[in-house]
Tab-separated table of C-alpha atoms and ligand atoms in Angstrom:
chain	number	residue	atom	x	y	z
A	18	MET	CA	109.579	133.157	72.033
A	19	THR	CA	109.542	134.634	75.249
A	20	ARG	CA	110.889	133.889	78.595
A	21	ARG	CA	107.913	132.616	80.160
A	22	GLU	CA	107.450	130.547	77.182
A	23	LEU	CA	110.904	129.243	77.218
A	24	VAL	CA	110.384	128.287	80.978
A	25	GLN	CA	107.463	126.382	80.384
A	26	LEU	CA	109.101	124.622	77.512
A	27	GLY	CA	111.360	122.781	80.108
A	28	SER	CA	109.787	119.777	81.669
A	29	ALA	CA	108.207	120.162	84.741
A	30	ALA	CA	110.518	117.592	86.227
A	31	ALA	CA	113.617	119.236	85.158
A	32	ALA	CA	112.389	122.869	86.294
A	33	ALA	CA	111.526	120.927	89.714
A	34	THR	CA	115.083	119.545	90.016
A	35	LEU	CA	116.853	122.813	89.252
A	36	LEU	CA	114.609	124.398	92.162
A	37	SER	CA	114.683	121.579	94.421
A	38	HIS	CA	118.612	122.542	94.366
A	39	ALA	CA	118.167	125.704	94.789
A	40	ALA	CA	117.975	135.036	97.563
A	41	ARG	CA	115.245	143.343	96.121
A	42	GLY	CA	115.110	145.084	94.241
A	43	ALA	CA	116.236	146.904	91.431
A	44	THR	CA	118.171	145.523	88.309
A	45	ALA	CA	121.886	145.178	89.236
A	46	SER	CA	124.251	148.173	88.540
A	47	PRO	CA	126.945	147.482	86.016
A	48	SER	CA	129.542	144.871	87.267
A	49	PRO	CA	132.676	146.450	87.952
A	50	ALA	CA	135.922	145.321	85.944
A	51	PRO	CA	137.227	142.255	87.458
A	52	LYS	CA	140.161	142.099	89.518
A	53	ALA	CA	141.724	139.081	87.626
A	54	THR	CA	144.688	138.034	85.727
A	55	ARG	CA	145.209	135.057	83.642
A	56	VAL	CA	146.071	132.089	85.703
A	57	ALA	CA	147.956	128.973	84.733
A	58	VAL	CA	145.561	126.037	84.838
A	59	PRO	CA	146.358	122.894	86.329
A	60	ALA	CA	147.355	120.282	83.889
A	61	ALA	CA	144.552	117.785	82.970
A	62	ASP	CA	146.096	114.471	84.112
A	63	GLY	CA	147.025	116.015	87.651
A	64	VAL	CA	145.682	118.846	89.789
A	65	ARG	CA	148.518	121.242	91.536
A	66	ARG	CA	147.844	122.028	94.840
A	67	SER	CA	147.247	125.787	95.711
A	68	GLU	CA	149.959	127.803	97.099
A	69	ARG	CA	147.360	129.757	99.247
A	70	PRO	CA	145.146	127.045	101.115
A	71	LEU	CA	141.637	128.730	101.655
A	72	ARG	CA	139.051	127.787	104.060
A	73	ILE	CA	136.147	127.703	101.670
A	74	LEU	CA	132.250	127.289	102.827
A	75	ILE	CA	130.172	125.511	100.302
A	76	LEU	CA	126.324	126.088	100.517
A	77	GLY	CA	124.839	122.876	99.297
A	78	GLY	CA	127.637	120.760	98.033
A	79	THR	CA	125.849	117.312	97.644
A	80	GLY	CA	123.680	117.976	94.445
A	81	PHE	CA	125.135	118.289	90.884
A	82	THR	CA	128.022	120.975	90.612
A	83	GLY	CA	128.705	121.266	94.428
A	84	PRO	CA	130.410	117.646	94.495
A	85	GLN	CA	132.514	118.603	91.892
A	86	GLN	CA	133.529	121.998	93.581
A	87	VAL	CA	134.248	119.927	96.918
A	88	ARG	CA	136.421	117.327	95.040
A	89	TYR	CA	138.601	119.893	93.320
A	90	ALA	CA	138.851	122.098	96.143
A	91	LEU	CA	140.211	119.177	98.194
A	92	ALA	CA	142.473	118.334	95.421
A	93	ARG	CA	143.786	121.927	95.555
A	94	GLY	CA	144.545	121.942	99.192
A	95	HIS	CA	141.647	123.837	100.388
A	96	GLN	CA	139.798	123.240	103.709
A	97	VAL	CA	135.702	122.455	103.101
A	98	THR	CA	132.870	123.097	105.074
A	99	LEU	CA	129.432	122.137	103.839
A	100	PHE	CA	126.158	123.462	104.962
A	101	ASN	CA	123.035	122.006	103.793
A	102	ARG	CA	120.123	119.955	105.277
A	103	GLY	CA	122.043	116.711	105.262
A	104	ARG	CA	119.723	114.776	102.683
A	105	ARG	CA	122.089	113.657	100.358
A	106	PRO	CA	125.061	112.280	102.415
A	107	LYS	CA	128.378	111.721	100.341
A	108	ASP	CA	131.622	110.119	100.804
A	109	TRP	CA	134.311	112.676	99.973
A	110	PRO	CA	138.108	112.066	98.878
A	111	GLY	CA	139.338	114.107	102.202
A	112	GLU	CA	138.101	115.823	105.576
A	113	VAL	CA	135.063	117.822	105.047
A	114	GLU	CA	133.070	119.600	107.815
A	115	GLU	CA	129.581	119.399	107.453
A	116	LEU	CA	127.132	121.815	108.798
A	117	ILE	CA	123.097	121.405	108.987
A	118	GLY	CA	120.370	123.864	108.419
A	119	ASP	CA	117.581	125.000	106.400
A	120	ARG	CA	117.679	128.073	104.160
A	121	GLU	CA	113.996	127.919	103.168
A	122	THR	CA	113.181	128.256	106.717
A	123	GLY	CA	115.849	130.723	107.706
A	124	ASP	CA	117.712	128.143	109.832
A	125	VAL	CA	121.322	129.379	109.459
A	126	LYS	CA	122.354	129.457	112.931
A	127	ALA	CA	125.229	126.742	112.272
A	128	LEU	CA	126.911	129.136	110.515
A	129	ALA	CA	126.805	131.964	113.037
A	130	GLY	CA	130.082	133.160	114.762
A	131	ARG	CA	132.123	131.564	112.294
A	132	THR	CA	134.470	133.119	109.802
A	133	TRP	CA	135.622	131.808	106.158
A	134	ASP	CA	137.803	133.187	103.408
A	135	VAL	CA	135.289	132.328	100.675
A	136	CYS	CA	131.455	131.376	100.609
A	137	ILE	CA	130.060	129.807	97.524
A	138	ASP	CA	126.096	129.948	97.504
A	139	ASN	CA	125.079	127.121	95.033
A	140	PRO	CA	121.283	126.304	95.687
A	141	THR	CA	119.747	129.946	95.927
A	142	SER	CA	116.968	131.182	93.789
A	143	VAL	CA	115.179	133.484	96.065
A	144	PRO	CA	116.184	136.519	97.490
A	145	HIS	CA	115.335	136.075	101.228
A	146	TRP	CA	118.269	132.871	101.022
A	147	VAL	CA	120.559	135.731	100.715
A	148	ARG	CA	119.451	138.017	103.265
A	149	ASP	CA	118.943	135.489	106.021
A	150	LEU	CA	122.657	134.359	105.181
A	151	GLY	CA	123.761	138.018	105.101
A	152	THR	CA	122.773	138.555	108.708
A	153	VAL	CA	124.931	135.877	109.987
A	154	LEU	CA	127.970	136.275	107.292
A	155	GLN	CA	128.091	139.962	106.578
A	156	GLY	CA	131.879	140.786	107.213
A	157	LYS	CA	132.498	137.024	108.106
A	158	VAL	CA	133.674	136.208	104.795
A	159	GLY	CA	136.345	137.536	102.528
A	160	GLN	CA	134.509	136.529	99.180
A	161	TYR	CA	130.664	135.855	98.543
A	162	VAL	CA	130.322	133.789	95.255
A	163	PHE	CA	126.544	133.650	94.317
A	164	ILE	CA	125.590	130.963	91.420
A	165	SER	CA	123.136	132.799	89.534
A	166	SER	CA	122.046	131.817	85.536
A	167	VAL	CA	121.842	133.502	82.133
A	168	SER	CA	118.366	133.236	82.764
A	169	ALA	CA	118.676	136.459	85.210
A	170	TYR	CA	118.863	138.647	81.705
A	171	ALA	CA	116.019	140.657	80.453
A	172	GLN	CA	116.318	139.517	77.026
A	173	THR	CA	117.691	136.679	74.977
A	174	ASP	CA	117.183	138.118	71.365
A	175	GLN	CA	120.657	140.021	71.183
A	176	PRO	CA	123.595	137.670	70.236
A	177	GLY	CA	127.028	138.498	72.221
A	178	MET	CA	125.568	139.442	75.545
A	179	THR	CA	127.903	140.336	77.939
A	180	GLU	CA	127.862	140.845	81.532
A	181	ASP	CA	126.322	144.476	81.386
A	182	ALA	CA	123.370	143.326	79.740
A	183	PRO	CA	120.087	144.652	81.535
A	184	LEU	CA	118.785	141.993	83.653
A	185	ALA	CA	115.197	140.798	84.345
A	186	PRO	CA	112.885	142.874	86.499
A	187	TYR	CA	111.102	141.440	89.130
A	188	THR	CA	107.508	143.223	89.139
A	189	GLY	CA	105.736	141.332	92.185
A	190	PRO	CA	104.764	142.892	95.544
A	191	ASP	CA	108.013	142.008	97.334
A	192	ALA	CA	110.970	139.937	96.135
A	193	LEU	CA	111.712	139.162	99.946
A	194	GLN	CA	108.433	137.319	100.471
A	195	GLU	CA	109.089	135.181	97.596
A	196	THR	CA	109.797	131.413	98.588
A	197	ARG	CA	110.967	128.285	96.710
A	198	ALA	CA	107.428	127.230	96.867
A	199	SER	CA	106.088	130.324	95.245
A	200	LEU	CA	108.847	130.192	92.568
A	201	ILE	CA	107.872	126.471	91.789
A	202	ALA	CA	104.121	127.626	91.406
A	203	ASN	CA	105.598	130.294	89.036
A	204	LEU	CA	108.506	129.623	87.217
A	205	ALA	CA	108.558	132.747	85.235
A	206	LEU	CA	109.877	134.053	88.108
A	207	PHE	CA	112.956	132.126	87.949
A	208	GLY	CA	115.000	135.061	86.080
A	209	PRO	CA	114.012	137.984	87.957
A	210	LEU	CA	114.320	136.458	91.102
A	211	LYS	CA	117.838	135.333	90.485
A	212	ALA	CA	118.547	138.836	89.497
A	213	ALA	CA	116.844	140.021	92.514
A	214	CYS	CA	119.238	137.789	94.331
A	215	GLU	CA	122.130	139.046	92.844
A	216	ALA	CA	120.939	142.724	94.111
A	217	GLU	CA	120.518	141.096	97.340
A	218	ALA	CA	124.053	139.861	97.366
A	219	LYS	CA	125.781	143.202	96.627
A	220	LYS	CA	123.768	144.602	99.345
A	221	TRP	CA	124.918	142.310	102.184
A	222	PHE	CA	128.708	141.576	100.820
A	223	GLY	CA	129.254	144.520	98.265
A	224	GLU	CA	132.505	144.356	96.722
A	225	ALA	CA	133.388	141.157	98.170
A	226	THR	CA	130.586	139.678	95.476
A	227	THR	CA	131.408	137.268	92.621
A	228	ILE	CA	128.559	136.572	90.517
A	229	ILE	CA	128.712	133.413	87.960
A	230	ARG	CA	125.778	133.228	85.569
A	231	PRO	CA	126.149	129.625	83.937
A	232	THR	CA	124.309	128.442	81.100
A	233	LEU	CA	122.736	124.927	80.767
A	234	ILE	CA	125.117	122.854	83.186
A	235	VAL	CA	125.700	119.107	81.862
A	236	GLY	CA	127.527	116.022	82.672
A	237	PRO	CA	127.564	113.102	84.885
A	238	GLY	CA	125.322	113.967	87.856
A	239	ASP	CA	122.772	116.072	85.919
A	240	ASP	CA	119.217	114.836	86.923
A	241	SER	CA	117.274	116.928	84.352
A	242	ASP	CA	118.309	114.838	81.320
A	243	ARG	CA	118.391	117.677	79.187
A	244	PHE	CA	121.895	117.318	77.729
A	245	THR	CA	121.982	113.609	78.802
A	246	TYR	CA	119.237	112.906	76.610
A	247	TRP	CA	121.481	113.375	73.198
A	248	PRO	CA	124.282	111.023	74.357
A	249	ALA	CA	121.532	108.607	75.333
A	250	ARG	CA	119.531	108.914	72.158
A	251	LEU	CA	122.632	108.958	69.956
A	252	ALA	CA	124.051	105.392	71.528
A	253	ARG	CA	120.739	103.826	70.698
A	254	GLY	CA	121.449	104.688	66.812
A	255	GLY	CA	119.078	104.843	64.048
A	256	ASP	CA	117.875	108.012	62.548
A	257	VAL	CA	117.919	110.693	65.171
A	258	LEU	CA	115.177	114.159	64.824
A	259	ALA	CA	117.767	116.781	64.937
A	260	PRO	CA	117.398	120.535	65.228
A	261	PRO	CA	118.555	122.943	62.500
A	262	ARG	CA	122.283	122.157	61.761
A	263	GLU	CA	123.494	125.672	61.944
A	264	ASP	CA	121.762	126.872	65.170
A	265	PRO	CA	124.146	127.765	67.783
A	266	VAL	CA	124.241	125.878	71.111
A	267	GLN	CA	126.013	126.637	74.630
A	268	PHE	CA	126.397	124.494	77.776
A	269	ILE	CA	129.093	123.888	80.335
A	270	ASP	CA	130.382	120.749	81.905
A	271	ALA	CA	129.546	120.794	85.627
A	272	ARG	CA	133.331	119.684	86.355
A	273	ASP	CA	134.265	122.665	84.245
A	274	LEU	CA	132.341	125.183	85.938
A	275	ALA	CA	133.235	123.979	89.378
A	276	GLU	CA	136.822	123.643	88.836
A	277	TRP	CA	136.741	127.477	87.117
A	278	THR	CA	134.772	128.706	90.254
A	279	ILE	CA	137.502	127.265	92.802
A	280	ARG	CA	139.953	129.050	90.712
A	281	LEU	CA	138.109	132.040	90.838
A	282	VAL	CA	138.233	132.328	94.383
A	283	GLU	CA	141.874	131.384	94.483
A	284	GLN	CA	142.489	134.450	92.285
A	285	ARG	CA	140.214	136.528	94.242
A	286	ALA	CA	138.523	137.646	91.000
A	287	PHE	CA	135.340	139.829	92.124
A	288	GLY	CA	132.588	140.820	89.761
A	289	VAL	CA	130.024	138.997	87.272
A	290	PHE	CA	130.931	136.416	85.117
A	291	ASN	CA	129.093	134.497	82.400
A	292	GLY	CA	129.745	130.773	83.126
A	293	VAL	CA	129.258	129.368	79.309
A	294	GLY	CA	131.027	127.051	76.912
A	295	PRO	CA	132.159	126.117	74.720
A	296	ALA	CA	135.366	128.121	74.181
A	297	THR	CA	134.254	128.729	70.580
A	298	PRO	CA	130.722	129.197	68.706
A	299	MET	CA	129.512	125.426	68.284
A	300	THR	CA	126.401	124.745	66.051
A	301	CYS	CA	123.814	121.755	66.718
A	302	GLY	CA	125.518	119.998	63.947
A	303	ALA	CA	128.808	120.035	65.523
A	304	LEU	CA	127.380	119.133	68.950
A	305	LEU	CA	125.474	116.007	67.894
A	306	SER	CA	127.901	114.760	65.407
A	307	GLY	CA	130.847	115.277	68.024
A	308	ILE	CA	128.798	113.281	70.533
A	309	ARG	CA	128.097	110.507	68.055
A	310	ASP	CA	131.559	110.098	66.846
A	311	ALA	CA	132.710	110.065	70.355
A	312	LEU	CA	130.535	107.293	71.254
A	313	GLY	CA	130.998	105.375	68.084
A	314	SER	CA	127.551	105.502	67.146
A	315	ASP	CA	126.249	104.657	63.546
A	316	ALA	CA	123.295	107.114	64.402
A	317	THR	CA	122.334	109.232	61.137
A	318	LEU	CA	121.233	112.666	62.115
A	319	VAL	CA	118.344	114.372	60.561
A	320	HIS	CA	118.602	117.860	61.005
A	321	THR	CA	115.234	119.694	60.335
A	322	ASP	CA	114.230	123.220	60.402
A	323	ALA	CA	112.595	125.535	62.892
A	324	ALA	CA	109.261	126.065	60.965
A	325	PHE	CA	108.698	122.110	60.397
A	326	LEU	CA	109.514	121.506	64.121
A	327	ALA	CA	107.072	124.382	65.069
A	328	ALA	CA	104.410	122.644	62.870
A	329	GLN	CA	104.760	119.159	64.485
A	330	LYS	CA	104.658	120.617	67.853
A	331	VAL	CA	108.024	119.365	68.492
A	332	ARG	CA	109.082	121.926	71.545
A	333	PRO	CA	112.514	123.646	71.769
A	334	TRP	CA	114.694	122.495	74.806
A	335	ALA	CA	112.006	120.198	75.987
A	336	ASP	CA	111.348	117.604	73.011
A	337	LEU	CA	114.869	118.539	71.642
A	338	PRO	CA	116.616	119.575	74.814
A	339	ALA	CA	119.622	122.209	74.684
A	340	TRP	CA	118.349	123.508	71.258
A	341	VAL	CA	116.262	126.532	70.998
A	342	PRO	CA	115.829	128.627	67.604
A	343	GLY	CA	118.532	130.747	66.724
A	344	SER	CA	116.799	133.500	65.229
A	345	GLY	CA	113.923	135.895	66.483
A	346	ALA	CA	113.334	136.392	70.377
A	347	THR	CA	115.852	133.649	71.056
A	348	ALA	CA	118.560	134.679	68.965
A	349	GLY	CA	120.840	135.474	71.495
A	350	PHE	CA	120.234	132.716	73.929
A	351	SER	CA	122.830	130.549	72.953
A	352	ARG	CA	125.314	133.326	71.851
A	353	VAL	CA	126.129	134.494	75.216
A	354	SER	CA	129.561	136.399	75.629
A	355	ASN	CA	132.087	134.229	77.767
A	356	GLY	CA	135.198	136.509	76.993
A	357	ARG	CA	135.607	137.799	80.581
A	358	ALA	CA	135.266	134.144	81.819
A	359	LEU	CA	138.044	133.105	79.398
A	360	ALA	CA	140.248	135.752	80.469
A	361	THR	CA	140.262	134.285	84.133
A	362	GLY	CA	141.026	130.496	83.121
A	363	LEU	CA	137.935	129.001	82.458
A	364	THR	CA	138.609	126.028	80.487
A	365	PHE	CA	136.704	122.959	78.914
A	366	ARG	CA	137.039	119.591	78.639
A	367	PRO	CA	136.634	117.898	75.127
A	368	LEU	CA	133.202	117.451	73.993
A	369	ALA	CA	134.014	113.738	73.554
A	370	THR	CA	134.705	113.537	77.335
A	371	THR	CA	131.657	115.013	78.548
A	372	ALA	CA	129.404	112.830	76.088
A	373	ARG	CA	131.176	109.682	77.250
A	374	ASP	CA	130.904	110.497	80.788
A	375	THR	CA	127.415	111.479	80.560
A	376	LEU	CA	126.526	108.242	78.854
A	377	ALA	CA	128.405	106.231	81.391
A	378	PHE	CA	126.437	108.110	84.115
A	379	TRP	CA	122.984	107.672	82.522
A	380	ASN	CA	123.618	103.777	81.799
A	381	ALA	CA	124.639	103.279	85.622
A	382	LEU	CA	121.192	104.543	86.651
A	383	PRO	CA	118.482	102.322	87.640
A	384	ALA	CA	116.566	100.894	84.838
A	385	GLU	CA	113.303	102.355	86.232
A	386	ARG	CA	114.767	105.715	86.303
A	387	ARG	CA	115.927	105.443	82.794
A	388	ALA	CA	112.482	104.229	81.430
A	389	GLN	CA	111.287	107.826	82.814
A	390	PRO	CA	113.441	110.378	80.987
A	391	ARG	CA	112.626	113.818	82.192
A	392	ALA	CA	113.473	115.511	78.698
A	393	GLY	CA	113.702	114.567	75.049
A	394	ILE	CA	110.839	113.473	72.711
A	395	SER	CA	109.398	109.920	73.028
A	396	PRO	CA	110.347	107.254	70.355
A	397	GLU	CA	107.025	107.526	68.952
A	398	ARG	CA	106.713	111.023	68.545
A	399	GLU	CA	110.203	111.290	67.214
A	400	ALA	CA	109.291	108.489	64.511
A	401	ALA	CA	106.287	110.504	63.338
A	402	ALA	CA	107.934	113.589	63.132
A	403	LEU	CA	110.440	111.785	60.964
A	404	THR	CA	107.972	110.437	58.886
A	405	ALA	CA	106.144	113.813	58.129
A	406	TRP	CA	109.814	115.344	57.550
A	407	ARG	CA	110.560	112.610	54.870
A	408	ALA	CA	107.237	113.085	53.478
A	409	GLY	CA	107.643	116.783	53.071
A	410	GLN	CA	111.312	116.416	51.618
A	411	LYS	CA	109.647	114.145	48.700
A	412	THR	CA	107.054	117.050	47.585
B	2	LIG	N1	121.337	123.036	85.885
B	2	LIG	C1	121.332	124.078	85.167
B	2	LIG	O1	121.406	123.975	84.180
B	2	LIG	C2	121.722	125.449	85.700
B	2	LIG	C3	121.890	126.617	84.682
B	2	LIG	C4	122.161	127.730	85.281
B	2	LIG	C5	122.017	127.940	86.498
B	2	LIG	N2	121.905	126.915	87.153
B	2	LIG	C6	122.221	127.334	89.059
B	2	LIG	O2	123.187	126.290	89.333
B	2	LIG	C7	123.170	126.072	90.718
B	2	LIG	C8	123.419	124.856	90.723
B	2	LIG	O3	122.870	124.092	91.886
B	2	LIG	P1	123.446	122.612	92.183
B	2	LIG	O4	122.103	121.934	92.308
B	2	LIG	O5	124.269	121.933	91.141
B	2	LIG	O6	124.323	122.777	93.466
B	2	LIG	P2	124.612	121.664	94.593
B	2	LIG	O7	125.314	122.329	95.665
B	2	LIG	O8	125.411	120.466	94.138
B	2	LIG	O9	123.354	120.742	95.170
B	2	LIG	C9	122.212	121.523	95.628
B	2	LIG	C10	122.519	121.729	97.307
B	2	LIG	O10	121.542	122.437	98.189
B	2	LIG	C11	121.211	121.914	99.149
B	2	LIG	N3	119.775	122.336	99.774
B	2	LIG	C12	118.822	122.060	98.799
B	2	LIG	N4	117.726	122.888	99.711
B	2	LIG	C13	118.280	123.234	100.735
B	2	LIG	C14	117.906	123.896	101.612
B	2	LIG	N5	116.265	124.506	101.918
B	2	LIG	N6	118.519	124.356	102.872
B	2	LIG	C15	119.860	124.310	102.760
B	2	LIG	N7	120.501	123.535	101.713
B	2	LIG	C16	119.450	123.184	100.874
B	2	LIG	C17	121.048	120.352	98.964
B	2	LIG	O11	121.514	119.641	100.131
B	2	LIG	P3	120.244	118.814	100.937
B	2	LIG	O12	118.987	118.639	99.942
B	2	LIG	O13	120.683	118.043	101.731
B	2	LIG	O14	119.556	120.280	101.822
B	2	LIG	C18	122.436	120.235	97.960
B	2	LIG	O15	123.758	120.078	98.753
B	2	LIG	C19	121.460	126.533	91.007
B	2	LIG	O16	121.655	127.720	91.585
B	2	LIG	C20	120.926	126.677	89.427
B	2	LIG	O17	119.977	127.717	89.817
B	2	LIG	C21	121.827	125.601	87.211
């Protein structure tokens, strides 16, 4: 399965969501070793205030992972400024400065003449957004954090990919001319443009750059429904069509990603980090039984195999979200190394917490929204595939 096929497998709605939230060049050079030490992580039941309050500019901040950064940064005693178009006002648990502008049109004048200790750039997937920012913030922020993606890697066939693996090359005419609209029209550009954004970031912010490459981000607030499909489906009970039991899976709860991002900037950790969970390898079998048990569901998992699913036209990632085959071209997709991130204090909530909170989030959505899931196989197609699987098992 190629990158293009992977991107196309994702539902259009999920991809559009990713991009709606959502900076030339050559493949990024190997990342320098991060200047980081192991940190003490705050206790789960209470957040300790940071000893060194920072002035943090969060670009975006009102979508999925951004609000979790804001919440944690405020709890740690940092000063927060947000910059976005102001389309999704939120109530914050503390004082937050809110600035308005539009990255797509290059309107970043609200940031001019200001300084911050840190800038965290959440929504950017096209290089001109980074360049525009660089023109006003170069030399004005002590650290620039770019939220990239594991999709920036060139290949997904090698297990154990570290941050030094080759990045996807952009082969179009000029990456700086790409817009969010041109990206939405050609989603296969997503990885190459994230890689080009990373190169642009290093051009403008140099050694002050930190790049985080998350895997699938999950949890409350996720409007792609990819991981959410599983808690919602398992809560419904009955026989559940499931991917191969032993195939690997990787994901990260948005809250774990956000809290670690804030701890990274507190450490002044520079360089590149894969933002990938869980802490140790997890199979699809362990993921789905873990969610089922956390929810107290009596669902029966019917694990199948990749050849059967392909024959039934059950698509990885889209119909059975969070899963891609653990062999061949995608053998490394869900086996990305997180060693460097763990050494800087990336921690994980229990799967049960993520599962329960995600289901609560889903159940609180309006019925009309829940009737239009953006990922996951329909009940009718699932039933047909289960019937075919059972028939095949009897012959
Ligand atoms: N979801 C995944 O599984 C996944 C996986 C790997 C990497 N990632 C990356 O993770 C990042 C996550 O982003 P998020 O959505 O969670 O971030 P977020 O900061 O929570 O939300 C996106 C923010 O961007 C703002 N925004 C959108 N268009 C804008 C524009 N033209 N100008 C200024 N602000 C704009 C939105 O506010 P307004 O609408 O009010 O402007 C919103 O505040 C993305 O870079 C994504 O590529 C995601």
